[in-house]
Tab-separated table of C-alpha atoms in Angstrom:
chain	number	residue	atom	x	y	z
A	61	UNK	CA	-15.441	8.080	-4.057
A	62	UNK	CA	-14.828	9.565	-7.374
A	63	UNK	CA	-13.707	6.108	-9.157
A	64	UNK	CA	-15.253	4.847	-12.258
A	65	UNK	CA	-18.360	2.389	-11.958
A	66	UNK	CA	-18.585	-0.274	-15.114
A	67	UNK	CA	-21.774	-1.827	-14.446
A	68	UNK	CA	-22.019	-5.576	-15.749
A	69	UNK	CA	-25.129	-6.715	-16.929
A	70	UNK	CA	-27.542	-8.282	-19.637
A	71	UNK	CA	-31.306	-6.349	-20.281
A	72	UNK	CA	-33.119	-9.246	-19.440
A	73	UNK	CA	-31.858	-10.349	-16.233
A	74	UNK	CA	-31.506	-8.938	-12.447
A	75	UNK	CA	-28.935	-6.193	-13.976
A	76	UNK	CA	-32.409	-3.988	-14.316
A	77	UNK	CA	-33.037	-4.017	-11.021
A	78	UNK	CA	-29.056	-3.117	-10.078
A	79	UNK	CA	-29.889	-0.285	-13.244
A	80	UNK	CA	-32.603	1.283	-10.940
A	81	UNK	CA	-30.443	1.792	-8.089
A	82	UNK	CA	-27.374	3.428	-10.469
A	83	UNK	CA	-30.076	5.592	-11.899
A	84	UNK	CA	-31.239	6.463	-8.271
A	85	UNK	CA	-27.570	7.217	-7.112
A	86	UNK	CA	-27.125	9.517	-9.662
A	87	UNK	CA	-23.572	8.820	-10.105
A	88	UNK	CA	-22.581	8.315	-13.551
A	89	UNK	CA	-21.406	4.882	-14.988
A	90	UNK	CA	-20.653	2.763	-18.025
A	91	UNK	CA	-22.650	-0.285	-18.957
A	92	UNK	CA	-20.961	-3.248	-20.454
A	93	UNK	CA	-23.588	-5.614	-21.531
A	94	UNK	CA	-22.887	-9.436	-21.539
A	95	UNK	CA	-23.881	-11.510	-23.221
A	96	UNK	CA	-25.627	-15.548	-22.264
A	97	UNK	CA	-23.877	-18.173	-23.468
A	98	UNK	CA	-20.022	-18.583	-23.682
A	99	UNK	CA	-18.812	-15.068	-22.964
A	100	UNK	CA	-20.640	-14.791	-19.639
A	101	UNK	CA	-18.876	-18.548	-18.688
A	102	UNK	CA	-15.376	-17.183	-19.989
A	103	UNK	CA	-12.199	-14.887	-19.529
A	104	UNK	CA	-12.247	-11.999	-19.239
A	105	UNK	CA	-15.975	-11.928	-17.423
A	106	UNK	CA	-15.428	-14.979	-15.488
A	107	UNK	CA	-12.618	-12.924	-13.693
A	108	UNK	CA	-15.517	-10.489	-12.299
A	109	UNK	CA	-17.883	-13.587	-11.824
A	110	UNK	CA	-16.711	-16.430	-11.437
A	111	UNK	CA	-20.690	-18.047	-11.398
A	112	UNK	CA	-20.940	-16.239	-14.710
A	113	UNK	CA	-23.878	-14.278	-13.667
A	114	UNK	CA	-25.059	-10.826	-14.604
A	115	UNK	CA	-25.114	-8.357	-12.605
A	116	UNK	CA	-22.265	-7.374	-11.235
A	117	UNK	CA	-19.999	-3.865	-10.613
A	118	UNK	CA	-16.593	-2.936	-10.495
A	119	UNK	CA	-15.952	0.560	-8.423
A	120	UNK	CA	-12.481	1.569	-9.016
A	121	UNK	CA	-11.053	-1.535	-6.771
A	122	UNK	CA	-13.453	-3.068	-5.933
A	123	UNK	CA	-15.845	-5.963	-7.296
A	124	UNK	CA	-19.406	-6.715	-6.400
A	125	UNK	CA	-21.623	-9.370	-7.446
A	126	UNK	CA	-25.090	-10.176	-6.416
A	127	UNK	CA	-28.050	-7.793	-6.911
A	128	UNK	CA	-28.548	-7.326	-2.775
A	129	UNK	CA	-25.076	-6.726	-1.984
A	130	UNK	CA	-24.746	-4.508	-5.303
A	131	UNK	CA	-27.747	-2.211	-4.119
A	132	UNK	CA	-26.396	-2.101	-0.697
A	133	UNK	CA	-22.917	-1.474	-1.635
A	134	UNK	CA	-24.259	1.768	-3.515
A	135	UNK	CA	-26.177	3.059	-0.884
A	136	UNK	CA	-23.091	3.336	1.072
A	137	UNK	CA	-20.500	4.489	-1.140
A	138	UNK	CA	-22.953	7.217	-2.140
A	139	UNK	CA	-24.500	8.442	1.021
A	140	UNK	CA	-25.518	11.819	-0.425
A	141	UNK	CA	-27.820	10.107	-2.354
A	142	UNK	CA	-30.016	9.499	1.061
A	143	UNK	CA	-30.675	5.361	0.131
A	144	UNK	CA	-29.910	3.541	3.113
A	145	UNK	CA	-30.540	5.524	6.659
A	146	UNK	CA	-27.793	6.064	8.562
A	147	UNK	CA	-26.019	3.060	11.082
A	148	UNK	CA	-26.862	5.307	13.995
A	149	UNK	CA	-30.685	5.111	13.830
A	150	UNK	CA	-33.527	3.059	14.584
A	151	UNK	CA	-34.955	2.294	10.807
A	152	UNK	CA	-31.351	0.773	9.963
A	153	UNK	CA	-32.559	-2.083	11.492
A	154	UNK	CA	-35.980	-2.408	9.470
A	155	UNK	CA	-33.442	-1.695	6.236
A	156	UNK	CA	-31.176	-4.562	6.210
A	157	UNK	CA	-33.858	-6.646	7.769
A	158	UNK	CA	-35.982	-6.383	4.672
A	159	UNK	CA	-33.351	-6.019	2.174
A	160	UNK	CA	-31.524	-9.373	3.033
A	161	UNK	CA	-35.697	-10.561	3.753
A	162	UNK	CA	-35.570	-9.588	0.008
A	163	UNK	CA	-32.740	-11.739	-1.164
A	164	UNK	CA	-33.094	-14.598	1.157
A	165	UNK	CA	-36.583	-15.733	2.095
A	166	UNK	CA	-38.508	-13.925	-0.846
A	167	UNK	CA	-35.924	-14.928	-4.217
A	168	UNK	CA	-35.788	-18.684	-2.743
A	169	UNK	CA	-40.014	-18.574	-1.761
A	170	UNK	CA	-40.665	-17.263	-5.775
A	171	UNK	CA	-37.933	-19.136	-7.564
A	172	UNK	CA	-39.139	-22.366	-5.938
A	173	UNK	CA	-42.375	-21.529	-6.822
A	174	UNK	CA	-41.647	-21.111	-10.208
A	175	UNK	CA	-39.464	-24.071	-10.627
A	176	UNK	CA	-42.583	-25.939	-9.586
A	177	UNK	CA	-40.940	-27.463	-6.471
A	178	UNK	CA	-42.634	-26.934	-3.303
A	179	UNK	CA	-41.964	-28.717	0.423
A	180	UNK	CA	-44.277	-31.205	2.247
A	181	UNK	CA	-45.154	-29.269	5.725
A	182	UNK	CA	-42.898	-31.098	7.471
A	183	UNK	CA	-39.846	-30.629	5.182
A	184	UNK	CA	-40.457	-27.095	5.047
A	185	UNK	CA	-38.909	-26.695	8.314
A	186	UNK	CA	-35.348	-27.353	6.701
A	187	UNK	CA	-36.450	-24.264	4.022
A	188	UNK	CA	-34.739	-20.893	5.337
A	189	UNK	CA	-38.136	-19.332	4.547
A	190	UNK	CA	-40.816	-21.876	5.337
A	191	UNK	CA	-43.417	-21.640	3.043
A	192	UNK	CA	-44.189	-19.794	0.068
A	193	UNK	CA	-47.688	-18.410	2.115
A	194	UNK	CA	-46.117	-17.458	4.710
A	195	UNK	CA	-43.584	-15.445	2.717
A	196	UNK	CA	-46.691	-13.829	0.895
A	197	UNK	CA	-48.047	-12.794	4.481
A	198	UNK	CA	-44.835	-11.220	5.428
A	199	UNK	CA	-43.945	-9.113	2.923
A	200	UNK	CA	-47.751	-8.112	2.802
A	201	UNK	CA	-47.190	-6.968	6.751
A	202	UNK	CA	-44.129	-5.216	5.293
A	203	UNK	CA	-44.957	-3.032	2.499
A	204	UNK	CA	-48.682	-2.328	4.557
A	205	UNK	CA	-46.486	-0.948	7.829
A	206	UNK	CA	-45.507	2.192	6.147
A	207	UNK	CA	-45.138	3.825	2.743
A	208	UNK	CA	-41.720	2.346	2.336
A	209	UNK	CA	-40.125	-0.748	4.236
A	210	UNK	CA	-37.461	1.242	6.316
A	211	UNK	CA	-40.281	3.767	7.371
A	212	UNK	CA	-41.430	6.867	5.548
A	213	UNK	CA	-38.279	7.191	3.319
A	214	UNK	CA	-37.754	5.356	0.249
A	215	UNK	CA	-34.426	3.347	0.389
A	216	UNK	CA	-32.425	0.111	-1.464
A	217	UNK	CA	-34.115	-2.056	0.061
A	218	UNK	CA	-37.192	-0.346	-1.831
A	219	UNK	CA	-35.257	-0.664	-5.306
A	220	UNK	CA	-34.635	-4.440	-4.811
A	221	UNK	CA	-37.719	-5.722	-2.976
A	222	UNK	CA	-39.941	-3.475	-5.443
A	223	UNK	CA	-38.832	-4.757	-8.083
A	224	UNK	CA	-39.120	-8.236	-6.691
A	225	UNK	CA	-43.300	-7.080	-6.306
A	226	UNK	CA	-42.975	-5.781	-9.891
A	227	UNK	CA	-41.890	-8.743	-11.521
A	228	UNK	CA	-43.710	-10.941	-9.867
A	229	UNK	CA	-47.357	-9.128	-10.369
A	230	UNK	CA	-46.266	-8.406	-13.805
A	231	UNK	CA	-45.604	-12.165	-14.806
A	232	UNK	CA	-47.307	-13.878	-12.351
A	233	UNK	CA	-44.856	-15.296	-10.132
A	234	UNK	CA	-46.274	-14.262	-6.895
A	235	UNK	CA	-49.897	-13.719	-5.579
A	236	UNK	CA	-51.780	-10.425	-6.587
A	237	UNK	CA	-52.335	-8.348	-3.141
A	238	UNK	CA	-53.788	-5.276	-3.032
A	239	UNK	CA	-51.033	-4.224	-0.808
A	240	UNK	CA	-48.465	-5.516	-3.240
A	241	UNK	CA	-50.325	-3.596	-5.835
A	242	UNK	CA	-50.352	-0.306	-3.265
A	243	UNK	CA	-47.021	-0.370	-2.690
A	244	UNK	CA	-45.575	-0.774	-6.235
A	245	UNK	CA	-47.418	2.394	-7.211
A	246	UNK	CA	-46.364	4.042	-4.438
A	247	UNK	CA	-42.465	3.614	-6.460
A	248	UNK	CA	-43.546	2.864	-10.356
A	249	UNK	CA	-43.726	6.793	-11.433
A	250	UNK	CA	-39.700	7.601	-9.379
A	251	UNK	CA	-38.234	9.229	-12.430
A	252	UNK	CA	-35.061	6.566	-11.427
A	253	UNK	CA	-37.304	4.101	-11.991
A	254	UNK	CA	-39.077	5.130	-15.427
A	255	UNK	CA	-35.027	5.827	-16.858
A	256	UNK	CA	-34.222	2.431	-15.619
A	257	UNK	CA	-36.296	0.672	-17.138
A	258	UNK	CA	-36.501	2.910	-20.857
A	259	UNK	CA	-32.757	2.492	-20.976
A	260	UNK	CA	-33.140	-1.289	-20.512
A	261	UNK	CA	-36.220	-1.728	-22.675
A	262	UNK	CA	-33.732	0.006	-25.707
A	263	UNK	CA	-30.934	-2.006	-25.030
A	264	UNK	CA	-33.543	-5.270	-25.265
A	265	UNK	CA	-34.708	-4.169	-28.604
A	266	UNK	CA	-31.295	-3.801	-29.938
A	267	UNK	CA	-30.626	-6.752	-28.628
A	268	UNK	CA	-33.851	-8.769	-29.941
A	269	UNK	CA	-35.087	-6.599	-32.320
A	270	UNK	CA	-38.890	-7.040	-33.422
């Protein structure tokens, strides 16, 4: 697919994490950063997302939002770029489980966190993901399998649940494993990664300069 990408997003928000997988496809793209506040709530970016959220990506015809589906969405389109393994085999399976794992059970187990709400025992039955332990004990099983969570290849679901580990050893907002802290240095040096993150971390100081 040879159609432009315009990749939506704002340096401090999810957008880095959607920046990492664009730098991993390889496929070039222009960045249109919005802005918080009225112009992410309003015409003509409330046409692309109507939640007036950042990230998002328009390729050629069509629209993504959401940082899981975006990742996903670019693993397929660009197949060459070996990000997602193929339908046909056996790790497929382990990638959408922990991708979605990723977006579901591990965003709602941190944000909650965070947010400083957190279910009696019996309530967290109703919770999709149970308890914010056993969402810790999980994804320590996961990234402690094998070097990367569809197997021995890196993939998306890499990008997004790595960068979940990232943040949340970085700022605190999940427990510090040693697995955790295995397995994001085990991705940290990918040259994708490094870009990423420089080309974000320049558009921030623009943005807020010192």
């Amino acid at each position: 697919m040879a159609s432009e990408i315009i990749f939506y997003t704002n340096p401090m928000s999810r957008g880095r994490i959607v920046r990492w997988m664009l730098e991993e496809v390889g496929h070039p793209y222009r960045t249109e950063i919005v802005e918080y506040g009225p112009q992410m709530k309003s015409p003509p970016y409330s046409d692309i997302n109507p939640m007036g959220k950042v990230p998002a990506l328009r390729h050629g015809d069509a629209v993504v939002t959401e940082t899981a589906a975006i990742c996903a969405y670019l693993a397929d389109a660009f197949p060459k770029a070996g990000l997602a393994p193929t339908p046909q085999s056996a790790e497929r399976g382990r990638y959408y489980r922990w991708m979605f794992f990723g977006a579901g059970p591990l965003e709602a187990a941190i944000t909650n966190k965070a947010c400083g709400f957190e279910a009696s025992e019996e309530k967290s039955r109703m919770l999709g993901y149970g308890s914010f332990a056993s969402v810790m004990d999980t994804l320590e099983k996961a990234v402690s399998a094998s070097d990367y969570l569809a197997g021995d290849t890196f993939s998306a679901a890499d990008v997004y649940v790595g960068s979940q580990v990232a943040w949340g050893l970085r700022y605190g907002t999940m427990e510090t494993r040693p697995a955790f802290e295995r397995y994001w240095d085990r991705l940290k040096d990918r040259p994708a990664a490094i870009r990423a993150a420089r080309i974000d971390d320049d558009l921030l100081a623009k943005i807020r300069p010192a």
